[in-house]
Coordinates of C-alpha atoms and ligand atoms in Angstrom, one line a residue:
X145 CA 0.0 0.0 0.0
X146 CA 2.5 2.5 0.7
X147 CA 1.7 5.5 2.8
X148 CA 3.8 9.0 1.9
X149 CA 5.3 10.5 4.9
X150 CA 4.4 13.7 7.0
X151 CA 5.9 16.7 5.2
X152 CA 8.6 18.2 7.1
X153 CA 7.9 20.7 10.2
X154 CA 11.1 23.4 10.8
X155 CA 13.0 21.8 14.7
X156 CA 10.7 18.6 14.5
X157 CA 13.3 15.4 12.9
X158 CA 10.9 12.4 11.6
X159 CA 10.4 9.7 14.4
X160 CA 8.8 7.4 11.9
X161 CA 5.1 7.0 13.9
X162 CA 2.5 9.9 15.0
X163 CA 3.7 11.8 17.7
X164 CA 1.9 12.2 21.2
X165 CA 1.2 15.7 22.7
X166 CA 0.4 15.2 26.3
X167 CA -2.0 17.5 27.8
X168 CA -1.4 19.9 30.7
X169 CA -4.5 22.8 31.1
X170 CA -3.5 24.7 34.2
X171 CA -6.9 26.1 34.1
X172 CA -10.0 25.7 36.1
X173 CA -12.2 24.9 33.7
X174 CA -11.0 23.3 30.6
X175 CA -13.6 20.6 28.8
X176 CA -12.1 17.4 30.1
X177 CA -9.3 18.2 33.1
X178 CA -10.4 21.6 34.3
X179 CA -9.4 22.3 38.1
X180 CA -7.2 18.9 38.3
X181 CA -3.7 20.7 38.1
X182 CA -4.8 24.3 38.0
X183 CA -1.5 25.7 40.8
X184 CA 1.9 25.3 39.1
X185 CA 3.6 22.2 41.3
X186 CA 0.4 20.3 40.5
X187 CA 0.9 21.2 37.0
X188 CA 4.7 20.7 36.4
X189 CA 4.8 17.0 38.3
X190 CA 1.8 16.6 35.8
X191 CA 3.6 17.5 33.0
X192 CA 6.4 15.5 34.3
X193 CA 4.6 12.5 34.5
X194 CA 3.2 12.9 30.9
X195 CA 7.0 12.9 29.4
X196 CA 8.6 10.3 31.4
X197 CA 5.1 7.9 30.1
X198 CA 6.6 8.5 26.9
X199 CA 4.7 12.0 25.7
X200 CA 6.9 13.5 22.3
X201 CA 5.4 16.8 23.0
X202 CA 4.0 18.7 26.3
X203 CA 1.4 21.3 25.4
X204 CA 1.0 24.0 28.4
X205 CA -2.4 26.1 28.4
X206 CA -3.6 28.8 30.5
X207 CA -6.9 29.8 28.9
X208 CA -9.6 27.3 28.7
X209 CA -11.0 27.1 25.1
X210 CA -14.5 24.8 26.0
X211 CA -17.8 25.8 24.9
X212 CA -18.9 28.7 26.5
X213 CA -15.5 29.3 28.2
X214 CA -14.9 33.3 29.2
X215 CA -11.9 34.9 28.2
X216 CA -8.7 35.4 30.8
X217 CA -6.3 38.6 30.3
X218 CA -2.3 37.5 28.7
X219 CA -1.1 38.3 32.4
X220 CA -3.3 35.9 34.0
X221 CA -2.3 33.2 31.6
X222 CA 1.1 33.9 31.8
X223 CA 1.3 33.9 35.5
X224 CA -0.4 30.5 35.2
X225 CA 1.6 29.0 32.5
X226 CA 4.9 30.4 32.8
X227 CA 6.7 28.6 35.6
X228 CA 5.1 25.3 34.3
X229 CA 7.0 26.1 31.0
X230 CA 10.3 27.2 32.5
X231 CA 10.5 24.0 34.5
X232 CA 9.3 21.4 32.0
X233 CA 11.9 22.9 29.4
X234 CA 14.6 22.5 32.3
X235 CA 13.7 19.1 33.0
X236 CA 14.2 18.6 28.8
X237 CA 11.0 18.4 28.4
X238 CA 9.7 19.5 24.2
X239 CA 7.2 21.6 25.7
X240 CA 4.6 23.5 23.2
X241 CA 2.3 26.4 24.5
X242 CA -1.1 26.3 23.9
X243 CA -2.5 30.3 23.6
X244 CA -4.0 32.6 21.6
X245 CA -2.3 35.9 22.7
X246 CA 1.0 36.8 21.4
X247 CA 2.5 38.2 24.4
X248 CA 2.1 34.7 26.2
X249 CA 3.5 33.0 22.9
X250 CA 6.6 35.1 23.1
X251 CA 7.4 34.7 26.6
X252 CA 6.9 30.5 26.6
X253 CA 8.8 30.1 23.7
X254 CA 11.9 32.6 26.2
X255 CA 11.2 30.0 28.6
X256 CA 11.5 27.4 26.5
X257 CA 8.7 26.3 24.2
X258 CA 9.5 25.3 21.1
X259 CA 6.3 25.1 19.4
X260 CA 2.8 27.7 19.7
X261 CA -0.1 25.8 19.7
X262 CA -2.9 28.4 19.1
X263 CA -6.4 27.6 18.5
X264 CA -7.2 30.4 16.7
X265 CA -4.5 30.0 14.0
X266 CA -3.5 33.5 14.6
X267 CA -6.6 35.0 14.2
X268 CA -7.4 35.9 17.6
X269 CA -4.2 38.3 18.4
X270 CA -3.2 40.1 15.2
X271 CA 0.3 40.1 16.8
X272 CA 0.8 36.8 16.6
X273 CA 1.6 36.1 13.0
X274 CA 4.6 38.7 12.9
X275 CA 5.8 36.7 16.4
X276 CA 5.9 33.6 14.8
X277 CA 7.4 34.5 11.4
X278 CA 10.3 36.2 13.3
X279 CA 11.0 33.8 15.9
X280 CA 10.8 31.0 13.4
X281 CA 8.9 28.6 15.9
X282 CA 6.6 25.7 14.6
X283 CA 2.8 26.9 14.6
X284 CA -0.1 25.0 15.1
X285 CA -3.3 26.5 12.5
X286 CA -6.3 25.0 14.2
X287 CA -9.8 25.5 12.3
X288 CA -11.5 28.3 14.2
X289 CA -14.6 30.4 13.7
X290 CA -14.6 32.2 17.1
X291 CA -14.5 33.0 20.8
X292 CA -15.4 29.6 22.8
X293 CA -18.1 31.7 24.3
X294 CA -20.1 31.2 20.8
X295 CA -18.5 29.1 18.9
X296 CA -21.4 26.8 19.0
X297 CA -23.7 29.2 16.7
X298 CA -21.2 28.9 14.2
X299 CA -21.2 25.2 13.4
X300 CA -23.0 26.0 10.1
X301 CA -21.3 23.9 7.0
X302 CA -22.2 23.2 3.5
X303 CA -19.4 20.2 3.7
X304 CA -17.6 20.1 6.6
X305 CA -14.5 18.9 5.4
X306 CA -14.4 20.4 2.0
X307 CA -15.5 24.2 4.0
X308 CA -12.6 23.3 6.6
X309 CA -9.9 22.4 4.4
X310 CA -10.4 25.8 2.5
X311 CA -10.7 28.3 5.7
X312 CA -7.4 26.3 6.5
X313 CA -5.8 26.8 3.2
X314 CA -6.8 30.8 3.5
X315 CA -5.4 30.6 6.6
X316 CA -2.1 29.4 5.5
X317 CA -2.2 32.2 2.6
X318 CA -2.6 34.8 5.0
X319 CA 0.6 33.5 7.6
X320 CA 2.6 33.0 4.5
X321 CA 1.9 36.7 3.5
X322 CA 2.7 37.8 6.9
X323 CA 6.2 36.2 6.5
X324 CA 5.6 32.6 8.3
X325 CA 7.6 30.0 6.4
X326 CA 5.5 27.4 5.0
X327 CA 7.7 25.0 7.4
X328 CA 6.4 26.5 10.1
X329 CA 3.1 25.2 9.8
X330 CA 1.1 22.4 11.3
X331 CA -2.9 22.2 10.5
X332 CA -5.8 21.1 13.1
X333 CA -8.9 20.3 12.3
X334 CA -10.2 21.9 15.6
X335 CA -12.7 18.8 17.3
X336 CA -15.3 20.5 19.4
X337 CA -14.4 24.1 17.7
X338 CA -17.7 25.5 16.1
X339 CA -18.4 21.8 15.2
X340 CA -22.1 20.3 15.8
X341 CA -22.4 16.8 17.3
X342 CA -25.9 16.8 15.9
X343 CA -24.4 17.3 12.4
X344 CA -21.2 14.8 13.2
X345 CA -19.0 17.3 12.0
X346 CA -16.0 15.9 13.9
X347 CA -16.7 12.0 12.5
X348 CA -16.7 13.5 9.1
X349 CA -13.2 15.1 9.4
X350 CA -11.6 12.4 11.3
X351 CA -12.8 9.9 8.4
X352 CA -11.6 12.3 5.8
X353 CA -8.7 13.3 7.5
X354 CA -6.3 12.3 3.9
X355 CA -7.8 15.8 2.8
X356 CA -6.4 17.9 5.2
X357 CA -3.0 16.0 4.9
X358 CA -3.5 16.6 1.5
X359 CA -2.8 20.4 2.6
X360 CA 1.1 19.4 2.6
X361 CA 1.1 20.2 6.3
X362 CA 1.5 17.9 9.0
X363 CA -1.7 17.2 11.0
X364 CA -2.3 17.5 14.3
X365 CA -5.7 15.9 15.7
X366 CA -7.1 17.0 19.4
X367 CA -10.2 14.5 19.8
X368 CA -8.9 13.3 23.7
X369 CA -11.8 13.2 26.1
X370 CA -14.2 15.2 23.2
X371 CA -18.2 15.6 23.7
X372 CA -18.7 13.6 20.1
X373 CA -16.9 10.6 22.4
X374 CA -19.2 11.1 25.4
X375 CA -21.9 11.1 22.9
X376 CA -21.2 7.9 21.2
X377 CA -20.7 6.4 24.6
X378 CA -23.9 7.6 26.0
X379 CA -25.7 5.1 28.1
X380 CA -29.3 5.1 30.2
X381 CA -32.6 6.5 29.4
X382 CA -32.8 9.8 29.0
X383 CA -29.5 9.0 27.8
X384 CA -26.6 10.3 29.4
X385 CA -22.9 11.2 27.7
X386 CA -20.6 9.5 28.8
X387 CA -17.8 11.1 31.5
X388 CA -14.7 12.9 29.9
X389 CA -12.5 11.1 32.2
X390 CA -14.4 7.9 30.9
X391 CA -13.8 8.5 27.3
X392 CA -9.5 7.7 27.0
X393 CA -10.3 4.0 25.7
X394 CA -12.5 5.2 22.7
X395 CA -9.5 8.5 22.4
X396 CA -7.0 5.7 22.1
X397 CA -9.0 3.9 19.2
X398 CA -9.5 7.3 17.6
X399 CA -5.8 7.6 18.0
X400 CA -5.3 4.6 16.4
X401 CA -7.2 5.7 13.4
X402 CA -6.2 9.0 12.6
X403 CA -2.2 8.2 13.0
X404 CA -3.2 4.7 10.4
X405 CA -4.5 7.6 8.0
X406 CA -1.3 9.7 8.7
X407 CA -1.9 12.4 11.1
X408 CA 1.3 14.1 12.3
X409 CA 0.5 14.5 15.8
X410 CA -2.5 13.5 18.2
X411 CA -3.2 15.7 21.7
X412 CA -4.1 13.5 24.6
X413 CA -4.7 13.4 28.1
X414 CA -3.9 9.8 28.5
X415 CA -0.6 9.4 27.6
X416 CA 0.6 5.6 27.7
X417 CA -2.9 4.1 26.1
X418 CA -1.7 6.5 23.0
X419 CA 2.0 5.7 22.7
X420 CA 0.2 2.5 22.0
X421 CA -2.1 2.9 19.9
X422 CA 0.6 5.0 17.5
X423 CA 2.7 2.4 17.5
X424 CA 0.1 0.1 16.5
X425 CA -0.5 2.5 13.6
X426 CA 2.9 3.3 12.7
X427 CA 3.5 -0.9 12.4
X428 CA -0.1 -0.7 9.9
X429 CA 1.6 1.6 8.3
X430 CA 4.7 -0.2 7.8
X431 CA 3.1 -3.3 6.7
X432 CA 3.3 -4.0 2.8
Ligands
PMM141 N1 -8.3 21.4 22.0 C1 -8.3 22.0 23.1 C2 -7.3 22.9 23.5 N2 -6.2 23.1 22.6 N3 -5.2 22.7 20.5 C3 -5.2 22.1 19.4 N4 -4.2 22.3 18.5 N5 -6.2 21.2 19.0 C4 -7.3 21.0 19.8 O1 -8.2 20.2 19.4 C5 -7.3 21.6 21.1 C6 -6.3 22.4 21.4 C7 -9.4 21.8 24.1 O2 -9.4 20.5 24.7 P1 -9.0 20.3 26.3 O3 -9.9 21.3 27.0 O4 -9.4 18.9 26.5 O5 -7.6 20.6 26.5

């Protein structure tokens, strides 16, 4: 069969499987970990625990991004996310940040990040395209239509994937223009961002997933823990959705899938189940 490689990303070598971002939201509210290691020791021994069970990538975020979620000022999320940066970079860590403001971008990537993770794909913080085209760090372009406080009402699509691909593509045009390197770039397809489980807007772009890696940017896919999961899984009558921290053995099967198809990267909470689940893929992958 024969699968073509992920293009390459500027500071990331090929490690010949999907790589694993591990999770750490020091936030109070995030959609699936909110609260759990919201002060910074709680945090950094998380993140700890995430590399040392094998994580490729940490990915630090101050600002919760679920449904509904209320905006927090750069100095809040700096104060949160900052000294959980600093000390997972100093432990060796690869430590991305997850924000949308520049300033916070900036000041992770002094501490040591080494990749900006930002939901908004830059749209959020007009700052933040000139940041990352002069510092030269990898940039994660997530699908985005909006604020998390109404994202929902904007889950309107004519074709999911096909209207997804192309506000990604613009997206990339615009960066490029701003003076981001094509290299720079890693695409998202932004589960649970202005996408409508009634619809099954996230099913439809992690089964067509080859046409965002048809983008010629590596893929990264953030479907840990996500509502369409605790949908699927919903049990009882009324029926009830099933618990985010009940939902890691159907996000290591999704796993599975999306790194078999090619993705570049998959965000997780659950670190280990992944690892294994990528490996499973990367040995599909490999088979002839
Ligand atoms: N999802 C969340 C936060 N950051 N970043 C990227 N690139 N892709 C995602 O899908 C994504 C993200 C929200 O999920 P969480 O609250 O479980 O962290």
């Amino acid at each position: 069969m024969g699968f073509a490689e992920p293009p390459p990303l500027v500071g990331f070598a090929d490690v010949g499987r999907c790589r694993v971002m591990g999770v750490v939201n020091v936030t109070p509210d995030s959609f699936s970990d909110g609260g759990r290691w919201f002060d910074a020791e709680a945090a950094i021994e998380h993140g700890l625990g995430l590399w040392h069970a094998g994580a490729d990538i940490v990915d630090v975020g101050g600002e919760s991004t679920r449904p509904g979620a209320q905006r927090i000022d750069a100095d809040e999320e700096l104060r949160r996310v900052l000294p959980v940066v600093r000390e997972l970079a100093a432990a060796g860590a690869v430590v991305s940040i997850d924000t949308m403001h520049a300033d916070v971008a900036r000041q992770a990537v002094g501490a040591g990040a080494v990749l900006v993770n930002d939901v908004s794909g830059g749209l959020a913080d007009d700052a933040m395209a000139a940041f990352v085209a002069s510092s030269g760090v990898p940039f994660v372009v997530m699908h985005w239509r909006g604020h998390s406080v109404d994202m929902q009402t904007r889950a309107h699509y004519d074709d999911v994937v096909v209207d997804v691909r192309r506000e990604l593509e613009q997206r990339i045009s615009v960066l490029v223009d701003a003076g981001v390197d094509t290299e720079q770039i890693v695409v998202d397809p932004g589960i649970g961002f202005a996408k409508s489980l009634d619809s099954d807007h996230n099913w439809a772009l992690l089964r067509h997933l080859d046409q965002l890696i048809d983008l010629g940017r590596p893929v990264l896919v953030g479907a840990s823990r996500k509502a369409f999961l605790g949908r699927l899984l919903e049990s009882g009558d009324p029926a009830v959705p099933r618990p985010p921290d009940e939902r890691d053995h159907a996000s290591a099967a999704t796993t599975a899938l999306v790194a078999a198809s090619g993705a570049w990267a998959v965000r997780v909470h659950d670190v280990p189940a992944n690892v294994d689940a990528v490996l499973v893929a990367a040995r599909w992958r490999a088979q002839a």
